[in-house]
GROMACS .gro file of C-alpha atoms in nm:
model
  382
    1MET     CA    1   2.153  -0.171   1.990
    2PRO     CA    2   1.917  -0.316   2.226
    3VAL     CA    3   1.675  -0.299   2.009
    4LEU     CA    4   1.865  -0.555   1.742
    5ARG     CA    5   1.940  -0.795   2.036
    6LEU     CA    6   1.678  -1.003   1.964
    7GLY     CA    7   1.406  -1.144   1.770
    8PHE     CA    8   1.030  -1.023   1.963
    9ARG     CA    9   1.200  -0.693   1.990
   10PRO     CA   10   1.117  -0.505   1.681
   11PHE     CA   11   0.914  -0.729   1.523
   12TYR     CA   12   0.700  -0.668   1.803
   13LEU     CA   13   0.670  -0.327   1.785
   14GLY     CA   14   0.668  -0.390   1.358
   15GLY     CA   15   0.349  -0.524   1.446
   16ALA     CA   16   0.171  -0.346   1.687
   17ALA     CA   17   0.237  -0.046   1.556
   18PHE     CA   18   0.204  -0.217   1.249
   19GLY     CA   19  -0.184  -0.419   1.345
   20LEU     CA   20  -0.293  -0.125   1.456
   21LEU     CA   21  -0.221   0.115   1.131
   22ALA     CA   22  -0.348  -0.116   0.916
   23ILE     CA   23  -0.655  -0.147   1.138
   24ALA     CA   24  -0.755   0.230   1.118
   25LEU     CA   25  -0.627   0.271   0.773
   26TRP     CA   26  -0.866   0.008   0.696
   27LEU     CA   27  -1.138   0.163   0.870
   28ALA     CA   28  -1.065   0.573   0.706
   29ALA     CA   29  -1.177   0.336   0.415
   30LEU     CA   30  -1.483   0.164   0.459
   31HIS     CA   31  -1.558   0.570   0.541
   32GLY     CA   32  -1.441   0.649   0.188
   33TYR     CA   33  -1.162   0.801   0.293
   34ALA     CA   34  -0.836   0.685   0.088
   35GLY     CA   35  -0.682   0.383   0.314
   36ALA     CA   36  -0.612   0.060   0.221
   37GLY     CA   37  -0.378   0.052  -0.033
   38ARG     CA   38  -0.273   0.204  -0.365
   39ALA     CA   39  -0.108  -0.004  -0.540
   40PRO     CA   40  -0.377  -0.153  -0.832
   41ALA     CA   41  -0.333  -0.538  -0.763
   42ILE     CA   42  -0.412  -0.523  -0.391
   43SER     CA   43  -0.626  -0.284  -0.256
   44GLY     CA   44  -0.956  -0.211  -0.078
   45VAL     CA   45  -1.020  -0.618   0.127
   46LEU     CA   46  -0.702  -0.709  -0.064
   47TRP     CA   47  -0.542  -0.549   0.090
   48HIS     CA   48  -0.719  -0.593   0.485
   49VAL     CA   49  -0.746  -0.943   0.431
   50HIS     CA   50  -0.338  -0.941   0.293
   51GLU     CA   51  -0.174  -0.734   0.558
   52MET     CA   52  -0.379  -0.844   0.810
   53VAL     CA   53  -0.256  -1.178   0.747
   54PHE     CA   54   0.052  -1.196   0.557
   55GLY     CA   55   0.167  -0.885   0.674
   56PHE     CA   56   0.069  -0.809   1.107
   57VAL     CA   57   0.014  -1.234   1.164
   58ALA     CA   58   0.291  -1.280   0.998
   59ALA     CA   59   0.525  -0.985   1.223
   60ILE     CA   60   0.443  -1.177   1.533
   61VAL     CA   61   0.524  -1.500   1.398
   62VAL     CA   62   0.823  -1.508   1.329
   63GLY     CA   63   0.904  -1.257   1.636
   64PHE     CA   64   0.755  -1.480   1.891
   65LEU     CA   65   0.958  -1.785   1.695
   66LEU     CA   66   1.319  -1.604   1.606
   67THR     CA   67   1.303  -1.564   2.023
   68ALA     CA   68   1.146  -1.933   2.149
   69VAL     CA   69   1.350  -2.177   1.937
   70ARG     CA   70   1.660  -1.962   2.079
   71ALA     CA   71   1.538  -2.104   2.355
   72TRP     CA   72   1.472  -2.457   2.234
   73THR     CA   73   1.825  -2.502   2.108
   74SER     CA   74   2.059  -2.270   2.323
   75ARG     CA   75   2.200  -2.093   2.023
   76GLU     CA   76   2.187  -1.782   1.854
   77THR     CA   77   1.866  -1.693   1.658
   78PRO     CA   78   1.903  -1.367   1.390
   79HIS     CA   79   2.019  -1.053   1.569
   80GLY     CA   80   2.218  -0.710   1.512
   81ALA     CA   81   2.301  -0.640   1.132
   82PRO     CA   82   2.063  -0.948   1.020
   83LEU     CA   83   1.804  -0.907   1.175
   84ALA     CA   84   1.814  -0.536   1.165
   85ALA     CA   85   1.776  -0.686   0.752
   86LEU     CA   86   1.513  -0.899   0.895
   87TRP     CA   87   1.270  -0.623   0.946
   88LEU     CA   88   1.335  -0.416   0.628
   89LEU     CA   89   1.201  -0.715   0.461
   90TRP     CA   90   0.920  -0.738   0.607
   91ALA     CA   91   0.920  -0.372   0.625
   92GLY     CA   92   1.006  -0.314   0.354
   93GLY     CA   93   0.702  -0.549   0.203
   94ARG     CA   94   0.507  -0.348   0.413
   95VAL     CA   95   0.599   0.030   0.170
   96LEU     CA   96   0.540  -0.169  -0.120
   97VAL     CA   97   0.246  -0.367  -0.100
   98TRP     CA   98   0.070  -0.019   0.022
   99SER     CA   99   0.142   0.197  -0.347
  100GLY     CA  100   0.425   0.024  -0.436
  101PRO     CA  101   0.504  -0.183  -0.787
  102PRO     CA  102   0.296  -0.493  -0.793
  103VAL     CA  103   0.575  -0.715  -0.903
  104LEU     CA  104   0.832  -0.581  -0.694
  105ALA     CA  105   0.613  -0.535  -0.383
  106ALA     CA  106   0.467  -1.018  -0.470
  107PHE     CA  107   0.901  -0.996  -0.482
  108VAL     CA  108   1.055  -0.825  -0.174
  109ASP     CA  109   0.700  -0.927   0.070
  110THR     CA  110   0.698  -1.296  -0.042
  111ALA     CA  111   1.063  -1.319   0.072
  112PHE     CA  112   0.999  -1.282   0.462
  113LEU     CA  113   0.816  -1.599   0.554
  114PRO     CA  114   1.018  -1.817   0.300
  115VAL     CA  115   1.392  -1.664   0.366
  116THR     CA  116   1.319  -1.630   0.800
  117GLY     CA  117   1.161  -1.961   0.791
  118LEU     CA  118   1.521  -2.108   0.617
  119VAL     CA  119   1.714  -1.921   0.908
  120LEU     CA  120   1.480  -2.050   1.213
  121LEU     CA  121   1.565  -2.478   1.005
  122ARG     CA  122   1.956  -2.371   0.986
  123ILE     CA  123   1.940  -2.434   1.345
  124LEU     CA  124   1.710  -2.639   1.437
  125ILE     CA  125   1.874  -2.907   1.220
  126ALA     CA  126   2.182  -2.817   1.371
  127ALA     CA  127   2.038  -2.871   1.770
  128ARG     CA  128   1.874  -3.130   1.574
  129ASN     CA  129   1.613  -2.991   1.726
  130ARG     CA  130   1.351  -3.224   1.584
  131HIS     CA  131   1.051  -3.149   1.706
  132ASN     CA  132   1.017  -2.781   1.599
  133ILE     CA  133   1.115  -2.885   1.261
  134PHE     CA  134   0.783  -2.862   1.108
  135LEU     CA  135   0.684  -2.484   1.235
  136PRO     CA  136   0.988  -2.372   0.992
  137VAL     CA  137   0.823  -2.549   0.750
  138ALA     CA  138   0.496  -2.389   0.860
  139LEU     CA  139   0.632  -2.073   0.773
  140GLY     CA  140   0.714  -2.100   0.434
  141LEU     CA  141   0.439  -2.268   0.378
  142PHE     CA  142   0.281  -1.923   0.509
  143GLY     CA  143   0.541  -1.733   0.266
  144LEU     CA  144   0.368  -1.966  -0.009
  145LEU     CA  145   0.086  -1.929  -0.012
  146ASN     CA  146   0.161  -1.526   0.049
  147GLY     CA  147   0.349  -1.628  -0.311
  148LEU     CA  148  -0.047  -1.710  -0.404
  149PHE     CA  149  -0.183  -1.470  -0.302
  150HIS     CA  150   0.052  -1.211  -0.466
  151TRP     CA  151   0.009  -1.448  -0.820
  152TRP     CA  152  -0.331  -1.387  -0.771
  153ALA     CA  153  -0.432  -1.046  -0.693
  154LEU     CA  154  -0.187  -0.992  -0.964
  155HIS     CA  155  -0.355  -1.177  -1.237
  156GLN     CA  156  -0.691  -1.011  -1.112
  157GLN     CA  157  -0.854  -1.284  -0.931
  158PRO     CA  158  -0.924  -1.233  -0.595
  159GLU     CA  159  -1.164  -1.498  -0.527
  160LEU     CA  160  -0.875  -1.678  -0.600
  161ALA     CA  161  -0.581  -1.470  -0.320
  162LEU     CA  162  -0.879  -1.472  -0.053
  163ARG     CA  163  -0.916  -1.831  -0.071
  164ALA     CA  164  -0.473  -1.822  -0.017
  165ALA     CA  165  -0.597  -1.594   0.273
  166TYR     CA  166  -0.809  -1.780   0.438
  167ALA     CA  167  -0.538  -2.135   0.420
  168ALA     CA  168  -0.270  -1.958   0.596
  169VAL     CA  169  -0.533  -1.774   0.893
  170GLY     CA  170  -0.593  -2.198   0.949
  171LEU     CA  171  -0.231  -2.179   0.957
  172ALA     CA  172  -0.200  -1.938   1.189
  173VAL     CA  173  -0.461  -2.103   1.428
  174MET     CA  174  -0.331  -2.403   1.367
  175PHE     CA  175  -0.043  -2.228   1.565
  176VAL     CA  176  -0.229  -2.086   1.763
  177THR     CA  177  -0.305  -2.448   1.913
  178VAL     CA  178   0.013  -2.630   1.877
  179ILE     CA  179   0.194  -2.367   2.072
  180ALA     CA  180  -0.112  -2.301   2.298
  181GLY     CA  181  -0.180  -2.574   2.369
  182ARG     CA  182   0.203  -2.651   2.515
  183VAL     CA  183   0.244  -2.327   2.716
  184ILE     CA  184  -0.073  -2.241   2.876
  185PRO     CA  185  -0.101  -2.595   3.061
  186MET     CA  186   0.280  -2.505   3.154
  187PHE     CA  187   0.216  -2.089   3.278
  188THR     CA  188  -0.133  -2.231   3.421
  189ALA     CA  189   0.025  -2.510   3.672
  190ASN     CA  190   0.372  -2.330   3.734
  191ALA     CA  191   0.197  -2.060   3.789
  192ILE     CA  192  -0.126  -2.266   4.030
  193PRO     CA  193   0.084  -2.557   4.174
  194GLY     CA  194  -0.151  -2.828   4.159
  195PHE     CA  195  -0.391  -2.649   3.887
  196PRO     CA  196  -0.550  -3.008   3.761
  197ILE     CA  197  -0.467  -3.008   3.365
  198LYS     CA  198  -0.630  -3.315   3.165
  199ARG     CA  199  -0.548  -3.449   2.847
  200TRP     CA  200  -0.660  -3.682   2.618
  201LYS     CA  201  -0.469  -3.881   2.374
  202ALA     CA  202  -0.671  -3.896   2.137
  203VAL     CA  203  -0.700  -3.509   2.140
  204GLU     CA  204  -0.431  -3.444   2.139
  205THR     CA  205  -0.382  -3.628   1.854
  206LEU     CA  206  -0.595  -3.432   1.659
  207ALA     CA  207  -0.566  -3.204   1.731
  208MET     CA  208  -0.345  -3.011   1.497
  209PRO     CA  209  -0.506  -3.243   1.235
  210VAL     CA  210  -0.884  -3.129   1.165
  211VAL     CA  211  -0.763  -2.742   1.202
  212VAL     CA  212  -0.529  -2.821   0.891
  213LEU     CA  213  -0.804  -3.061   0.728
  214THR     CA  214  -1.093  -2.807   0.809
  215PHE     CA  215  -0.975  -2.557   0.716
  216ILE     CA  216  -0.824  -2.684   0.358
  217ALA     CA  217  -1.150  -2.815   0.282
  218ASP     CA  218  -1.259  -2.428   0.334
  219ALA     CA  219  -0.973  -2.337   0.053
  220LEU     CA  220  -1.091  -2.495  -0.212
  221ASN     CA  221  -1.506  -2.448  -0.131
  222ALA     CA  222  -1.542  -2.786  -0.074
  223PRO     CA  223  -1.919  -2.931  -0.081
  224ALA     CA  224  -2.108  -2.761   0.217
  225PRO     CA  225  -2.159  -3.114   0.412
  226LEU     CA  226  -1.807  -3.159   0.396
  227VAL     CA  227  -1.689  -2.850   0.584
  228ALA     CA  228  -1.941  -2.833   0.837
  229VAL     CA  229  -1.856  -3.180   0.918
  230LEU     CA  230  -1.541  -3.177   0.972
  231ALA     CA  231  -1.584  -2.739   1.057
  232GLY     CA  232  -1.757  -2.949   1.337
  233SER     CA  233  -1.569  -3.149   1.477
  234ALA     CA  234  -1.323  -2.962   1.499
  235ALA     CA  235  -1.513  -2.711   1.752
  236LEU     CA  236  -1.568  -3.024   1.920
  237ILE     CA  237  -1.205  -3.180   2.011
  238HIS     CA  238  -1.102  -2.878   2.107
  239GLY     CA  239  -1.325  -2.807   2.287
  240ILE     CA  240  -1.313  -3.060   2.462
  241ARG     CA  241  -0.943  -2.960   2.543
  242ILE     CA  242  -0.963  -2.659   2.719
  243ALA     CA  243  -1.291  -2.792   2.877
  244GLY     CA  244  -0.923  -2.979   2.992
  245TRP     CA  245  -0.811  -2.767   3.133
  246HIS     CA  246  -1.051  -2.648   3.364
  247SER     CA  247  -1.033  -2.222   3.214
  248SER     CA  248  -1.298  -2.152   3.524
  249ARG     CA  249  -1.119  -2.249   3.801
  250VAL     CA  250  -0.742  -1.996   3.675
  251GLY     CA  251  -0.995  -1.695   3.854
  252ALA     CA  252  -0.792  -1.353   3.889
  253ARG     CA  253  -0.483  -1.384   3.753
  254PRO     CA  254  -0.553  -1.157   3.393
  255ILE     CA  255  -0.177  -1.287   3.259
  256LEU     CA  256  -0.410  -1.670   3.183
  257TRP     CA  257  -0.696  -1.571   3.160
  258ILE     CA  258  -0.645  -1.405   2.850
  259LEU     CA  259  -0.482  -1.627   2.730
  260HIS     CA  260  -0.705  -1.895   2.773
  261VAL     CA  261  -0.992  -1.699   2.631
  262ALA     CA  262  -0.838  -1.646   2.352
  263TYR     CA  263  -0.829  -2.004   2.303
  264ALA     CA  264  -1.174  -2.076   2.353
  265TRP     CA  265  -1.278  -1.871   2.041
  266ILE     CA  266  -1.120  -2.189   1.826
  267PRO     CA  267  -1.409  -2.372   1.924
  268LEU     CA  268  -1.628  -2.105   1.853
  269GLY     CA  269  -1.545  -2.010   1.571
  270PHE     CA  270  -1.499  -2.330   1.416
  271ALA     CA  271  -1.916  -2.379   1.560
  272LEU     CA  272  -1.959  -2.066   1.340
  273LEU     CA  273  -1.765  -2.153   1.047
  274ALA     CA  274  -1.981  -2.510   1.071
  275LEU     CA  275  -2.279  -2.278   1.014
  276SER     CA  276  -2.161  -2.017   0.776
  277ALA     CA  277  -2.142  -2.308   0.578
  278PHE     CA  278  -2.516  -2.368   0.542
  279ASN     CA  279  -2.515  -2.011   0.527
  280LEU     CA  280  -2.683  -1.943   0.891
  281LEU     CA  281  -2.460  -1.660   0.927
  282SER     CA  282  -2.175  -1.426   0.700
  283HIS     CA  283  -1.802  -1.661   0.643
  284SER     CA  284  -1.656  -1.394   0.750
  285LEU     CA  285  -1.871  -1.334   1.088
  286ALA     CA  286  -1.650  -1.691   1.138
  287ILE     CA  287  -1.389  -1.642   0.999
  288HIS     CA  288  -1.300  -1.282   1.231
  289ALA     CA  289  -1.352  -1.536   1.577
  290LEU     CA  290  -1.034  -1.674   1.403
  291THR     CA  291  -0.886  -1.388   1.398
  292VAL     CA  292  -0.909  -1.137   1.640
  293GLY     CA  293  -1.100  -1.333   1.858
  294ALA     CA  294  -0.850  -1.683   1.892
  295ILE     CA  295  -0.561  -1.494   1.703
  296GLY     CA  296  -0.599  -1.098   1.871
  297CYS     CA  297  -0.665  -1.174   2.189
  298ALA     CA  298  -0.361  -1.469   2.118
  299ILE     CA  299  -0.188  -1.220   2.061
  300VAL     CA  300  -0.193  -0.982   2.301
  301GLY     CA  301  -0.151  -1.182   2.559
  302MET     CA  302   0.222  -1.354   2.419
  303ILE     CA  303   0.348  -1.055   2.274
  304THR     CA  304   0.279  -0.876   2.644
  305ARG     CA  305   0.410  -1.258   2.873
  306THR     CA  306   0.673  -1.314   2.653
  307ALA     CA  307   0.851  -0.918   2.612
  308LEU     CA  308   0.712  -0.893   2.991
  309GLY     CA  309   0.980  -1.230   3.119
  310HIS     CA  310   1.236  -1.170   2.821
  311THR     CA  311   1.307  -0.826   2.907
  312GLY     CA  312   1.348  -0.951   3.310
  313ARG     CA  313   1.007  -0.813   3.464
  314PRO     CA  314   0.753  -1.057   3.664
  315LEU     CA  315   0.544  -1.229   3.508
  316VAL     CA  316   0.230  -1.010   3.594
  317ALA     CA  317  -0.032  -0.823   3.415
  318GLY     CA  318  -0.117  -0.468   3.588
  319ARG     CA  319  -0.406  -0.178   3.413
  320VAL     CA  320  -0.255  -0.125   3.136
  321GLU     CA  321  -0.221  -0.484   2.989
  322THR     CA  322  -0.579  -0.612   3.189
  323CYS     CA  323  -0.736  -0.319   2.945
  324ALA     CA  324  -0.571  -0.420   2.640
  325TYR     CA  325  -0.722  -0.806   2.702
  326ALA     CA  326  -1.086  -0.645   2.752
  327LEU     CA  327  -1.028  -0.483   2.446
  328MET     CA  328  -0.883  -0.716   2.260
  329ILE     CA  329  -1.234  -0.948   2.367
  330VAL     CA  330  -1.389  -0.658   2.266
  331ALA     CA  331  -1.294  -0.631   1.933
  332ALA     CA  332  -1.424  -0.949   1.869
  333LEU     CA  333  -1.732  -1.068   2.042
  334THR     CA  334  -1.848  -0.660   1.919
  335ARG     CA  335  -1.665  -0.776   1.534
  336VAL     CA  336  -1.811  -1.137   1.535
  337PHE     CA  337  -2.151  -1.118   1.681
  338GLY     CA  338  -2.277  -0.764   1.600
  339PRO     CA  339  -2.349  -0.724   1.326
  340TRP     CA  340  -2.496  -1.149   1.352
  341LEU     CA  341  -2.810  -1.034   1.585
  342SER     CA  342  -2.835  -0.639   1.409
  343VAL     CA  343  -2.738  -0.651   1.014
  344SER     CA  344  -2.865  -0.248   0.942
  345THR     CA  345  -2.635  -0.201   1.222
  346THR     CA  346  -2.365  -0.300   1.135
  347MET     CA  347  -2.120  -0.060   0.984
  348LEU     CA  348  -2.107   0.097   1.391
  349TRP     CA  349  -2.023  -0.292   1.524
  350ILE     CA  350  -1.729  -0.324   1.322
  351ASP     CA  351  -1.664   0.101   1.423
  352ILE     CA  352  -1.642   0.021   1.773
  353ALA     CA  353  -1.467  -0.316   1.737
  354GLY     CA  354  -1.170  -0.155   1.534
  355ALA     CA  355  -1.136   0.146   1.777
  356CYS     CA  356  -1.110  -0.159   2.010
  357TRP     CA  357  -0.850  -0.319   1.869
  358CYS     CA  358  -0.635  -0.034   1.824
  359ALA     CA  359  -0.707   0.065   2.118
  360ALA     CA  360  -0.575  -0.235   2.206
  361PHE     CA  361  -0.247  -0.166   2.045
  362ALA     CA  362  -0.209   0.201   2.127
  363LEU     CA  363  -0.103   0.052   2.522
  364TYR     CA  364   0.115  -0.199   2.423
  365LEU     CA  365   0.293   0.032   2.263
  366ALA     CA  366   0.286   0.300   2.547
  367LYS     CA  367   0.393   0.082   2.813
  368TYR     CA  368   0.579  -0.192   2.676
  369THR     CA  369   0.774   0.020   2.360
  370ARG     CA  370   1.010   0.176   2.604
  371TYR     CA  371   1.111  -0.184   2.783
  372LEU     CA  372   1.150  -0.322   2.345
  373THR     CA  373   1.441  -0.100   2.284
  374THR     CA  374   1.606  -0.083   2.691
  375VAL     CA  375   1.842  -0.360   2.788
  376ARG     CA  376   1.730  -0.607   3.047
  377ILE     CA  377   1.676  -0.530   3.370
  378ASP     CA  378   1.798  -0.774   3.509
  379GLY     CA  379   2.193  -0.743   3.333
  380LYS     CA  380   2.084  -1.069   3.068
  381ALA     CA  381   2.153  -1.067   2.757
  382GLY     CA  382   1.844  -1.049   2.522
   0.00000   0.00000   0.00000
């Protein structure tokens, strides 16, 4: 089956579909319908947070890594039946978290990320690819935080469960900073010969640690001044980093500018997080700047680009992709700044943001389902 030939195929397909469904169900729940989970331990806002972080984001990250590790090592990653088993483990977690026995849901859902991390770690070690070993290790930590979320949810400690999710958001943002830091300058230079890219060693050295430290402090509810200093430092460092990429010169190349826009949300999100430490805006709005803005835009940019490349198609974003990118940007802007500017119409802004999010992934599925479920057009493997 073509859909099981390489990891990005089933996980991009399933992740995009679930990302659409999960937000649609959350909007329904906010309007009084039974949408956000039926299990007693994880429902309402806990279900929304858990499923967007450990369900949706996890699927896309795993799909990307299963594909990237194959390219980095020239070794086979799970395909066929083993890939189907991993996908079913992920999908089983979604069903059980929705309405299954809480303990079984916790066991199945928590197993997915560590199992995948071990598979990837084994391949990287065999290939002596030490440069990327931290990625499956981070995947294992992501799984550990998922386990902590389930543990605290089962023991009716929702605040602690949410803190585990915030820490996991930090890992996801770290993943974006690492991968984007590698590929955005490379993609831009490849598309525009002679394009000026400037890097500073100190900035590159600090880019990942400052993200990790900020989210550790935030998740542990550290004193506000410490969170503000760390978040402000992260905003400054990543602002300097993207300034060296000269994003304003990318021009009318949607498949490039969506990645630059995604990264621009990182310093903005950390700046908002610094403000939220002193209650100058909601902590939720700062988190949504990093999740919908940075992670959401990065995901829609990467699942289009990598799907095109790995199915043998030209790396050109057409009208569908450009519209999906624009919708995701609008979703981020309205979700973050709408409620901040007009608290009385918060629900309207959330509805607009959710509708744009769902429309972006609906467009992706409408065009890319065929790409993901059929053989490469150039006849190559994958």
